[in-house]
Amino acid sequence: MKFSNIALCLAALQPVIAKQTALRQNHRRMENDDCLALIQDIQYVDGSGEEKFVCAQSDGQMIDIVGEGADELAELVKKNKFKSGRESVQGCQFKGNGNGPPRECYLPPGLQMKQAGAEDTDRQRKLATVIGDKTVLVVRVIASDGQTSADTALLSDSVFGTNGDPVNLKSQYGACSHDQLNIIPAPPRTDIVDGATTVTVSASTGDGDGVMRNAVTAALNSKFGVSSPTALADHVMYCLPPNTMSGIAYAYINSWNSVYSDNWCMYVSGQMHEIGHNLNLAHANEGGTTYADQSGMMGYSYGSSNTPVMCFNGAKSWQLGWYSTKHRTVNADEEYAGKMIGQADYDDNSNSHPVLVKINTSTSTDFYVQFNRKTGNNSGTVEAGNQITITRAAGEGTGYAESELLAKLNAGGQWTATADSKPITVTVNSIDLTASPGVADVSITFGTVTPPCTSDTECTGGTFCNPEVCSNGACVAGTPTVCAQDSSFCNGEEICDDVAGECVSTGNPCATTDLCNPQVCSEENGGNCVVEPVICTGFGDCAAEVCENGQCVAPSGDGVCSENEDCNLCQDCMIASPGAVCGNGICEDTENCLTCAQDCNGRTGGKPANRYCCDGGPSVTVSYGIGCSDSRCGNCNSDPVTSGQTCCGDGSCDGAENFLNCPRDCNAPAPTPVPAPTPVPVQCKGSKSTCSANSECCSGNCAPSGRKMKCT
């Protein structure tokens, strides 16, 4: 018995011994192995940002890197000499948390680095791929003192549009890549539905996002029996409870993980921005301010679920490579002159105009010219819409590098910089948004720019009224055309008209704001304006006509079109018909589930086979439309509905006419028939029943029987 008890105790201690052994092994592993270094990019609600460095563990845990070595890493990032997720650092001194996992890796001065192992390199290279399918898992978190506000169904809809969300991570990456990058939900497992799951952790919001992030990672590994969350999906989004983190979101560059503060997990710009970091994209800056370039998604993020609808700036677009068949490179001593189209029109095969032009210098820092067309997948671009933008970025357009927006040019605009000791000039000759697709005519020149003109006839940018002239080799604004005035007062002032290409008269100078008391022009006494009121006569029961907007009309009478009234002269005889009325509980003609969801049933989301949209009236005109005959449509009227006004007195009772407002056309309603009284069944008494009269007895005879009267 004692032996059995000892065996039972040892068996009960096995999990504890195994856990402690694993911790010791984990600590030894971290002390002896190299540490894969990642950039952690944090975005704050005030628009500022911060870069940190972490040591990525094979189980998905992230350990903060601190010390002089972290400062040396930051300097390498500035010089574009460090590749997040591609290089390992050596010499990390892990600072523990009791028997728990370490929270910091102290990196002493004298940074030592080497290429990451083949397994890490292959994983990061796959993560940076931007063509094909990408699986994403969204994680809802329940902490000891709080939880993510949205449930998993709402999170899934906000990321993948599984329940009809119109603009989300999946739809916008698909639109911007022109269906080359396909974001799909993580493969289903027990408790992973539509790419979303929930984990419960013992950490509290007060522990901070670093502790909770690693707690979520451990919970995922334990819940699904995997060695790392990377076994569940290519990218994993952690949606932390409110008040857990000081920033709004962050992500690891060229890696798998992004972390969001509560509802920021559902905002499309935050999703696109952070997953963009996972795809190795850096910030988009302007004027030396981080995030300030708002022409694309790598600038500031916005606290809105479905806006803004936009893609990426020129430097990021070149790096992503989605429009590579319409890239153009201009090297030193080369020129470019021609039209450009926006990336939104990339699929338009009617021309070979480039989407992006790279001005290639002898260094790794180059310039990127883009026509930021504000339409389609880029219709909500916040900055530089329908302008030519010029951005600068290092990395040859292929690696992680922050970009800087340098210029936003309208038609006639020009930008000049120096590269390879030579001036570069970009000139926007014209922008035509009426063309299909819209185009910008652009010239790019290395070296001295040839003067654009030698005579006034070469300057075509002006108009008849505001001509251009050639001055010192440049077309500049000339003297505006001045029109001579004639002696007539009533033909108005003579002004210059660019459309007519000549001086024209403005016409009657007498302004008339009251059409019933118009002013007319008189040349007498040097010209003056005279008021001539409109005189109206009367008609029928409608009394005297009145002037409205310069016309004599009959005023409203008694509301009934009488025999001596005419619908051409009396408003009583014009009966208004409102047509279909949204909100009256009836799905009528011209209404459907899209235009009047209050009256017309429908289901426009979910599986196509389950979608339907009720369409009132005699015909079905919408996608997934069904008519009133379908029982799902409920109170639905298939009759056509007219609107506008009908004429009482034309012999036809139609529209909103009835006997009360138009007895001339409409008959009185038939009286409601009075139902016949229901006969009351006759009740009589049977034999030997007590009675007082013959009429009470069924036999008709009430006779004495002893002391009482009874029916015989």
PDB file of N, CA and C in Angstrom, residues 329-417:
ATOM      1  N   THR A 329      11.288  52.579 -65.651  1.00  0.00           N
ATOM      2  CA  THR A 329      12.476  53.075 -64.966  1.00  0.00           C
ATOM      3  C   THR A 329      13.174  54.103 -65.842  1.00  0.00           C
ATOM      4  N   VAL A 330      13.512  55.250 -65.254  1.00  0.00           N
ATOM      5  CA  VAL A 330      14.258  56.302 -65.947  1.00  0.00           C
ATOM      6  C   VAL A 330      15.604  56.435 -65.255  1.00  0.00           C
ATOM      7  N   ASN A 331      16.680  56.098 -65.960  1.00  0.00           N
ATOM      8  CA  ASN A 331      18.026  56.179 -65.408  1.00  0.00           C
ATOM      9  C   ASN A 331      18.634  57.552 -65.685  1.00  0.00           C
ATOM     10  N   ALA A 332      19.812  57.792 -65.088  1.00  0.00           N
ATOM     11  CA  ALA A 332      20.525  59.049 -65.308  1.00  0.00           C
ATOM     12  C   ALA A 332      20.776  59.244 -66.796  1.00  0.00           C
ATOM     13  N   ASP A 333      20.637  60.493 -67.248  1.00  0.00           N
ATOM     14  CA  ASP A 333      20.842  60.880 -68.652  1.00  0.00           C
ATOM     15  C   ASP A 333      19.745  60.363 -69.577  1.00  0.00           C
ATOM     16  N   GLU A 334      18.655  59.809 -68.993  1.00  0.00           N
ATOM     17  CA  GLU A 334      17.507  59.411 -69.799  1.00  0.00           C
ATOM     18  C   GLU A 334      16.368  60.396 -69.559  1.00  0.00           C
ATOM     19  N   GLU A 335      15.371  60.331 -70.411  1.00  0.00           N
ATOM     20  CA  GLU A 335      14.202  61.184 -70.256  1.00  0.00           C
ATOM     21  C   GLU A 335      12.941  60.346 -70.403  1.00  0.00           C
ATOM     22  N   TYR A 336      11.862  60.867 -69.853  1.00  0.00           N
ATOM     23  CA  TYR A 336      10.546  60.257 -70.077  1.00  0.00           C
ATOM     24  C   TYR A 336       9.567  61.368 -70.416  1.00  0.00           C
ATOM     25  N   ALA A 337       8.775  61.144 -71.432  1.00  0.00           N
ATOM     26  CA  ALA A 337       7.718  62.092 -71.793  1.00  0.00           C
ATOM     27  C   ALA A 337       6.517  61.277 -72.260  1.00  0.00           C
ATOM     28  N   GLY A 338       5.451  61.359 -71.533  1.00  0.00           N
ATOM     29  CA  GLY A 338       4.270  60.597 -71.919  1.00  0.00           C
ATOM     30  C   GLY A 338       3.209  60.630 -70.843  1.00  0.00           C
ATOM     31  N   LYS A 339       2.178  59.841 -71.047  1.00  0.00           N
ATOM     32  CA  LYS A 339       1.036  59.814 -70.136  1.00  0.00           C
ATOM     33  C   LYS A 339       1.229  58.750 -69.066  1.00  0.00           C
ATOM     34  N   MET A 340       0.586  58.987 -67.911  1.00  0.00           N
ATOM     35  CA  MET A 340       0.542  58.021 -66.818  1.00  0.00           C
ATOM     36  C   MET A 340      -0.913  57.823 -66.401  1.00  0.00           C
ATOM     37  N   ILE A 341      -1.233  56.621 -65.915  1.00  0.00           N
ATOM     38  CA  ILE A 341      -2.562  56.343 -65.380  1.00  0.00           C
ATOM     39  C   ILE A 341      -2.435  55.982 -63.907  1.00  0.00           C
ATOM     40  N   GLY A 342      -3.548  56.037 -63.173  1.00  0.00           N
ATOM     41  CA  GLY A 342      -3.543  55.658 -61.767  1.00  0.00           C
ATOM     42  C   GLY A 342      -3.592  54.152 -61.610  1.00  0.00           C
ATOM     43  N   GLN A 343      -3.114  53.651 -60.466  1.00  0.00           N
ATOM     44  CA  GLN A 343      -3.144  52.202 -60.245  1.00  0.00           C
ATOM     45  C   GLN A 343      -4.569  51.660 -60.215  1.00  0.00           C
ATOM     46  N   ALA A 344      -5.543  52.515 -59.880  1.00  0.00           N
ATOM     47  CA  ALA A 344      -6.942  52.064 -59.886  1.00  0.00           C
ATOM     48  C   ALA A 344      -7.368  51.606 -61.273  1.00  0.00           C
ATOM     49  N   ASP A 345      -6.696  52.131 -62.324  1.00  0.00           N
ATOM     50  CA  ASP A 345      -7.016  51.768 -63.711  1.00  0.00           C
ATOM     51  C   ASP A 345      -6.004  50.794 -64.284  1.00  0.00           C
ATOM     52  N   TYR A 346      -5.256  50.107 -63.405  1.00  0.00           N
ATOM     53  CA  TYR A 346      -4.206  49.188 -63.867  1.00  0.00           C
ATOM     54  C   TYR A 346      -4.743  48.126 -64.824  1.00  0.00           C
ATOM     55  N   ASP A 347      -5.940  47.633 -64.577  1.00  0.00           N
ATOM     56  CA  ASP A 347      -6.495  46.558 -65.405  1.00  0.00           C
ATOM     57  C   ASP A 347      -7.002  47.044 -66.757  1.00  0.00           C
ATOM     58  N   ASP A 348      -6.984  48.359 -67.002  1.00  0.00           N
ATOM     59  CA  ASP A 348      -7.418  48.878 -68.300  1.00  0.00           C
ATOM     60  C   ASP A 348      -6.331  48.574 -69.329  1.00  0.00           C
ATOM     61  N   ASN A 349      -6.627  47.661 -70.242  1.00  0.00           N
ATOM     62  CA  ASN A 349      -5.642  47.218 -71.225  1.00  0.00           C
ATOM     63  C   ASN A 349      -5.711  47.992 -72.529  1.00  0.00           C
ATOM     64  N   SER A 350      -6.452  49.104 -72.523  1.00  0.00           N
ATOM     65  CA  SER A 350      -6.596  49.879 -73.750  1.00  0.00           C
ATOM     66  C   SER A 350      -5.357  50.713 -74.055  1.00  0.00           C
ATOM     67  N   ASN A 351      -4.385  50.735 -73.133  1.00  0.00           N
ATOM     68  CA  ASN A 351      -3.174  51.513 -73.366  1.00  0.00           C
ATOM     69  C   ASN A 351      -2.016  50.871 -72.626  1.00  0.00           C
ATOM     70  N   SER A 352      -0.820  51.358 -72.887  1.00  0.00           N
ATOM     71  CA  SER A 352       0.381  50.855 -72.220  1.00  0.00           C
ATOM     72  C   SER A 352       1.002  51.912 -71.324  1.00  0.00           C
ATOM     73  N   HIS A 353       0.212  52.910 -70.918  1.00  0.00           N
ATOM     74  CA  HIS A 353       0.736  53.977 -70.072  1.00  0.00           C
ATOM     75  C   HIS A 353       1.194  53.392 -68.728  1.00  0.00           C
ATOM     76  N   PRO A 354       2.326  53.842 -68.202  1.00  0.00           N
ATOM     77  CA  PRO A 354       2.799  53.308 -66.920  1.00  0.00           C
ATOM     78  C   PRO A 354       1.959  53.786 -65.745  1.00  0.00           C
ATOM     79  N   VAL A 355       1.946  52.972 -64.691  1.00  0.00           N
ATOM     80  CA  VAL A 355       1.321  53.326 -63.423  1.00  0.00           C
ATOM     81  C   VAL A 355       2.347  53.989 -62.500  1.00  0.00           C
ATOM     82  N   LEU A 356       3.583  53.505 -62.558  1.00  0.00           N
ATOM     83  CA  LEU A 356       4.655  54.022 -61.714  1.00  0.00           C
ATOM     84  C   LEU A 356       5.908  54.257 -62.549  1.00  0.00           C
ATOM     85  N   VAL A 357       6.608  55.333 -62.251  1.00  0.00           N
ATOM     86  CA  VAL A 357       7.899  55.604 -62.879  1.00  0.00           C
ATOM     87  C   VAL A 357       8.927  55.767 -61.768  1.00  0.00           C
ATOM     88  N   LYS A 358       9.988  54.956 -61.843  1.00  0.00           N
ATOM     89  CA  LYS A 358      11.079  55.043 -60.868  1.00  0.00           C
ATOM     90  C   LYS A 358      12.217  55.855 -61.484  1.00  0.00           C
ATOM     91  N   ILE A 359      12.596  56.931 -60.787  1.00  0.00           N
ATOM     92  CA  ILE A 359      13.763  57.713 -61.197  1.00  0.00           C
ATOM     93  C   ILE A 359      14.957  57.093 -60.484  1.00  0.00           C
ATOM     94  N   ASN A 360      15.759  56.349 -61.227  1.00  0.00           N
ATOM     95  CA  ASN A 360      16.806  55.503 -60.670  1.00  0.00           C
ATOM     96  C   ASN A 360      18.116  56.276 -60.551  1.00  0.00           C
ATOM     97  N   THR A 361      18.630  56.377 -59.321  1.00  0.00           N
ATOM     98  CA  THR A 361      19.893  57.068 -59.091  1.00  0.00           C
ATOM     99  C   THR A 361      21.016  56.047 -58.911  1.00  0.00           C
ATOM    100  N   SER A 362      22.228  56.525 -58.740  1.00  0.00           N
ATOM    101  CA  SER A 362      23.366  55.625 -58.554  1.00  0.00           C
ATOM    102  C   SER A 362      23.434  55.079 -57.137  1.00  0.00           C
ATOM    103  N   THR A 363      22.617  55.602 -56.230  1.00  0.00           N
ATOM    104  CA  THR A 363      22.566  55.108 -54.854  1.00  0.00           C
ATOM    105  C   THR A 363      21.331  54.215 -54.690  1.00  0.00           C
ATOM    106  N   SER A 364      21.143  53.690 -53.462  1.00  0.00           N
ATOM    107  CA  SER A 364      19.963  52.854 -53.204  1.00  0.00           C
ATOM    108  C   SER A 364      18.713  53.682 -52.961  1.00  0.00           C
ATOM    109  N   THR A 365      18.882  55.003 -52.855  1.00  0.00           N
ATOM    110  CA  THR A 365      17.738  55.894 -52.636  1.00  0.00           C
ATOM    111  C   THR A 365      17.268  56.444 -53.974  1.00  0.00           C
ATOM    112  N   ASP A 366      15.991  56.199 -54.290  1.00  0.00           N
ATOM    113  CA  ASP A 366      15.444  56.584 -55.590  1.00  0.00           C
ATOM    114  C   ASP A 366      14.150  57.369 -55.392  1.00  0.00           C
ATOM    115  N   PHE A 367      13.630  57.888 -56.522  1.00  0.00           N
ATOM    116  CA  PHE A 367      12.397  58.666 -56.506  1.00  0.00           C
ATOM    117  C   PHE A 367      11.318  57.905 -57.279  1.00  0.00           C
ATOM    118  N   TYR A 368      10.058  58.029 -56.811  1.00  0.00           N
ATOM    119  CA  TYR A 368       8.950  57.286 -57.416  1.00  0.00           C
ATOM    120  C   TYR A 368       7.835  58.267 -57.783  1.00  0.00           C
ATOM    121  N   VAL A 369       7.463  58.246 -59.064  1.00  0.00           N
ATOM    122  CA  VAL A 369       6.440  59.147 -59.586  1.00  0.00           C
ATOM    123  C   VAL A 369       5.154  58.346 -59.779  1.00  0.00           C
ATOM    124  N   GLN A 370       4.042  58.865 -59.264  1.00  0.00           N
ATOM    125  CA  GLN A 370       2.758  58.153 -59.322  1.00  0.00           C
ATOM    126  C   GLN A 370       1.635  59.155 -59.599  1.00  0.00           C
ATOM    127  N   PHE A 371       0.676  58.738 -60.440  1.00  0.00           N
ATOM    128  CA  PHE A 371      -0.550  59.518 -60.631  1.00  0.00           C
ATOM    129  C   PHE A 371      -1.555  58.988 -59.626  1.00  0.00           C
ATOM    130  N   ASN A 372      -1.789  59.743 -58.545  1.00  0.00           N
ATOM    131  CA  ASN A 372      -2.632  59.272 -57.437  1.00  0.00           C
ATOM    132  C   ASN A 372      -4.110  59.471 -57.784  1.00  0.00           C
ATOM    133  N   ARG A 373      -4.581  58.680 -58.717  1.00  0.00           N
ATOM    134  CA  ARG A 373      -5.951  58.797 -59.219  1.00  0.00           C
ATOM    135  C   ARG A 373      -6.937  58.498 -58.102  1.00  0.00           C
ATOM    136  N   LYS A 374      -7.867  59.418 -57.881  1.00  0.00           N
ATOM    137  CA  LYS A 374      -8.855  59.290 -56.794  1.00  0.00           C
ATOM    138  C   LYS A 374     -10.126  58.674 -57.350  1.00  0.00           C
ATOM    139  N   THR A 375     -10.132  57.353 -57.475  1.00  0.00           N
ATOM    140  CA  THR A 375     -11.286  56.640 -58.016  1.00  0.00           C
ATOM    141  C   THR A 375     -11.180  55.175 -57.625  1.00  0.00           C
ATOM    142  N   GLY A 376     -12.275  54.448 -57.736  1.00  0.00           N
ATOM    143  CA  GLY A 376     -12.265  53.002 -57.512  1.00  0.00           C
ATOM    144  C   GLY A 376     -11.684  52.617 -56.169  1.00  0.00           C
ATOM    145  N   ASN A 377     -10.668  51.723 -56.185  1.00  0.00           N
ATOM    146  CA  ASN A 377     -10.072  51.237 -54.945  1.00  0.00           C
ATOM    147  C   ASN A 377      -9.292  52.309 -54.198  1.00  0.00           C
ATOM    148  N   ASN A 378      -9.153  53.498 -54.799  1.00  0.00           N
ATOM    149  CA  ASN A 378      -8.416  54.601 -54.185  1.00  0.00           C
ATOM    150  C   ASN A 378      -9.292  55.855 -54.058  1.00  0.00           C
ATOM    151  N   SER A 379     -10.622  55.655 -54.081  1.00  0.00           N
ATOM    152  CA  SER A 379     -11.555  56.783 -54.114  1.00  0.00           C
ATOM    153  C   SER A 379     -11.537  57.610 -52.839  1.00  0.00           C
ATOM    154  N   GLY A 380     -11.002  57.069 -51.734  1.00  0.00           N
ATOM    155  CA  GLY A 380     -10.981  57.809 -50.478  1.00  0.00           C
ATOM    156  C   GLY A 380      -9.610  58.302 -50.079  1.00  0.00           C
ATOM    157  N   THR A 381      -8.660  58.339 -51.032  1.00  0.00           N
ATOM    158  CA  THR A 381      -7.318  58.810 -50.671  1.00  0.00           C
ATOM    159  C   THR A 381      -7.412  60.169 -49.998  1.00  0.00           C
ATOM    160  N   VAL A 382      -6.769  60.303 -48.856  1.00  0.00           N
ATOM    161  CA  VAL A 382      -6.945  61.489 -48.016  1.00  0.00           C
ATOM    162  C   VAL A 382      -6.142  62.672 -48.536  1.00  0.00           C
ATOM    163  N   GLU A 383      -5.047  62.390 -49.218  1.00  0.00           N
ATOM    164  CA  GLU A 383      -4.149  63.468 -49.632  1.00  0.00           C
ATOM    165  C   GLU A 383      -3.726  63.274 -51.086  1.00  0.00           C
ATOM    166  N   ALA A 384      -3.536  64.391 -51.791  1.00  0.00           N
ATOM    167  CA  ALA A 384      -2.971  64.417 -53.155  1.00  0.00           C
ATOM    168  C   ALA A 384      -3.830  63.665 -54.158  1.00  0.00           C
ATOM    169  N   GLY A 385      -5.151  63.664 -53.959  1.00  0.00           N
ATOM    170  CA  GLY A 385      -6.028  63.006 -54.917  1.00  0.00           C
ATOM    171  C   GLY A 385      -5.959  63.655 -56.288  1.00  0.00           C
ATOM    172  N   ASN A 386      -5.834  62.846 -57.337  1.00  0.00           N
ATOM    173  CA  ASN A 386      -5.773  63.296 -58.741  1.00  0.00           C
ATOM    174  C   ASN A 386      -4.586  64.231 -58.984  1.00  0.00           C
ATOM    175  N   GLN A 387      -3.519  64.036 -58.228  1.00  0.00           N
ATOM    176  CA  GLN A 387      -2.286  64.788 -58.429  1.00  0.00           C
ATOM    177  C   GLN A 387      -1.140  63.827 -58.730  1.00  0.00           C
ATOM    178  N   ILE A 388      -0.076  64.367 -59.305  1.00  0.00           N
ATOM    179  CA  ILE A 388       1.153  63.599 -59.462  1.00  0.00           C
ATOM    180  C   ILE A 388       1.926  63.711 -58.157  1.00  0.00           C
ATOM    181  N   THR A 389       2.278  62.560 -57.568  1.00  0.00           N
ATOM    182  CA  THR A 389       3.045  62.565 -56.329  1.00  0.00           C
ATOM    183  C   THR A 389       4.451  62.040 -56.598  1.00  0.00           C
ATOM    184  N   ILE A 390       5.404  62.558 -55.833  1.00  0.00           N
ATOM    185  CA  ILE A 390       6.789  62.105 -55.922  1.00  0.00           C
ATOM    186  C   ILE A 390       7.239  61.728 -54.521  1.00  0.00           C
ATOM    187  N   THR A 391       7.639  60.465 -54.363  1.00  0.00           N
ATOM    188  CA  THR A 391       8.117  59.989 -53.070  1.00  0.00           C
ATOM    189  C   THR A 391       9.559  59.515 -53.206  1.00  0.00           C
ATOM    190  N   ARG A 392      10.263  59.560 -52.098  1.00  0.00           N
ATOM    191  CA  ARG A 392      11.664  59.116 -52.059  1.00  0.00           C
ATOM    192  C   ARG A 392      11.789  57.986 -51.053  1.00  0.00           C
ATOM    193  N   ALA A 393      12.549  56.951 -51.410  1.00  0.00           N
ATOM    194  CA  ALA A 393      12.764  55.836 -50.492  1.00  0.00           C
ATOM    195  C   ALA A 393      14.068  55.139 -50.838  1.00  0.00           C
ATOM    196  N   ALA A 394      14.699  54.574 -49.802  1.00  0.00           N
ATOM    197  CA  ALA A 394      15.908  53.785 -50.001  1.00  0.00           C
ATOM    198  C   ALA A 394      15.513  52.335 -50.276  1.00  0.00           C
ATOM    199  N   GLY A 395      16.513  51.474 -50.356  1.00  0.00           N
ATOM    200  CA  GLY A 395      16.240  50.043 -50.513  1.00  0.00           C
ATOM    201  C   GLY A 395      16.001  49.599 -51.930  1.00  0.00           C
ATOM    202  N   GLU A 396      16.258  50.462 -52.912  1.00  0.00           N
ATOM    203  CA  GLU A 396      16.072  50.116 -54.331  1.00  0.00           C
ATOM    204  C   GLU A 396      14.636  49.719 -54.667  1.00  0.00           C
ATOM    205  N   GLY A 397      13.703  50.081 -53.771  1.00  0.00           N
ATOM    206  CA  GLY A 397      12.306  49.768 -54.052  1.00  0.00           C
ATOM    207  C   GLY A 397      11.937  48.329 -53.804  1.00  0.00           C
ATOM    208  N   THR A 398      12.815  47.573 -53.117  1.00  0.00           N
ATOM    209  CA  THR A 398      12.518  46.162 -52.861  1.00  0.00           C
ATOM    210  C   THR A 398      12.546  45.808 -51.385  1.00  0.00           C
ATOM    211  N   GLY A 399      13.219  46.612 -50.544  1.00  0.00           N
ATOM    212  CA  GLY A 399      13.359  46.277 -49.139  1.00  0.00           C
ATOM    213  C   GLY A 399      12.662  47.254 -48.228  1.00  0.00           C
ATOM    214  N   TYR A 400      12.700  46.943 -46.933  1.00  0.00           N
ATOM    215  CA  TYR A 400      12.074  47.768 -45.903  1.00  0.00           C
ATOM    216  C   TYR A 400      12.770  49.121 -45.842  1.00  0.00           C
ATOM    217  N   ALA A 401      12.020  50.197 -46.062  1.00  0.00           N
ATOM    218  CA  ALA A 401      12.580  51.545 -45.997  1.00  0.00           C
ATOM    219  C   ALA A 401      11.454  52.548 -45.874  1.00  0.00           C
ATOM    220  N   GLU A 402      11.614  53.511 -44.973  1.00  0.00           N
ATOM    221  CA  GLU A 402      10.613  54.564 -44.849  1.00  0.00           C
ATOM    222  C   GLU A 402      10.639  55.449 -46.092  1.00  0.00           C
ATOM    223  N   SER A 403       9.469  55.949 -46.471  1.00  0.00           N
ATOM    224  CA  SER A 403       9.368  56.817 -47.649  1.00  0.00           C
ATOM    225  C   SER A 403       9.045  58.240 -47.206  1.00  0.00           C
ATOM    226  N   GLU A 404       9.335  59.193 -48.089  1.00  0.00           N
ATOM    227  CA  GLU A 404       9.069  60.603 -47.815  1.00  0.00           C
ATOM    228  C   GLU A 404       8.337  61.200 -49.011  1.00  0.00           C
ATOM    229  N   LEU A 405       7.149  61.756 -48.764  1.00  0.00           N
ATOM    230  CA  LEU A 405       6.404  62.431 -49.826  1.00  0.00           C
ATOM    231  C   LEU A 405       7.030  63.804 -50.050  1.00  0.00           C
ATOM    232  N   LEU A 406       7.529  64.031 -51.284  1.00  0.00           N
ATOM    233  CA  LEU A 406       8.263  65.258 -51.581  1.00  0.00           C
ATOM    234  C   LEU A 406       7.443  66.282 -52.341  1.00  0.00           C
ATOM    235  N   ALA A 407       6.521  65.830 -53.199  1.00  0.00           N
ATOM    236  CA  ALA A 407       5.798  66.792 -54.040  1.00  0.00           C
ATOM    237  C   ALA A 407       4.419  66.266 -54.387  1.00  0.00           C
ATOM    238  N   LYS A 408       3.457  67.216 -54.532  1.00  0.00           N
ATOM    239  CA  LYS A 408       2.093  66.949 -54.992  1.00  0.00           C
ATOM    240  C   LYS A 408       1.812  67.984 -56.075  1.00  0.00           C
ATOM    241  N   LEU A 409       1.761  67.539 -57.326  1.00  0.00           N
ATOM    242  CA  LEU A 409       1.731  68.474 -58.450  1.00  0.00           C
ATOM    243  C   LEU A 409       0.406  68.435 -59.192  1.00  0.00           C
ATOM    244  N   ASN A 410      -0.138  69.618 -59.467  1.00  0.00           N
ATOM    245  CA  ASN A 410      -1.283  69.763 -60.362  1.00  0.00           C
ATOM    246  C   ASN A 410      -0.776  70.006 -61.774  1.00  0.00           C
ATOM    247  N   ALA A 411      -1.707  70.128 -62.715  1.00  0.00           N
ATOM    248  CA  ALA A 411      -1.333  70.442 -64.090  1.00  0.00           C
ATOM    249  C   ALA A 411      -0.562  71.755 -64.112  1.00  0.00           C
ATOM    250  N   GLY A 412       0.577  71.779 -64.828  1.00  0.00           N
ATOM    251  CA  GLY A 412       1.429  72.954 -64.878  1.00  0.00           C
ATOM    252  C   GLY A 412       2.472  72.995 -63.786  1.00  0.00           C
ATOM    253  N   GLY A 413       2.392  72.060 -62.825  1.00  0.00           N
ATOM    254  CA  GLY A 413       3.347  72.046 -61.725  1.00  0.00           C
ATOM    255  C   GLY A 413       4.687  71.461 -62.132  1.00  0.00           C
ATOM    256  N   GLN A 414       5.720  71.830 -61.402  1.00  0.00           N
ATOM    257  CA  GLN A 414       7.077  71.364 -61.710  1.00  0.00           C
ATOM    258  C   GLN A 414       7.839  71.147 -60.408  1.00  0.00           C
ATOM    259  N   TRP A 415       8.657  70.082 -60.388  1.00  0.00           N
ATOM    260  CA  TRP A 415       9.466  69.752 -59.205  1.00  0.00           C
ATOM    261  C   TRP A 415      10.882  69.478 -59.659  1.00  0.00           C
ATOM    262  N   THR A 416      11.835  70.002 -58.911  1.00  0.00           N
ATOM    263  CA  THR A 416      13.243  69.827 -59.263  1.00  0.00           C
ATOM    264  C   THR A 416      14.027  69.390 -58.040  1.00  0.00           C
ATOM    265  N   ALA A 417      14.928  68.424 -58.235  1.00  0.00           N
ATOM    266  CA  ALA A 417      15.829  67.963 -57.180  1.00  0.00           C
ATOM    267  C   ALA A 417      17.174  67.657 -57.819  1.00  0.00           C
TER     268      ALA A 417
END
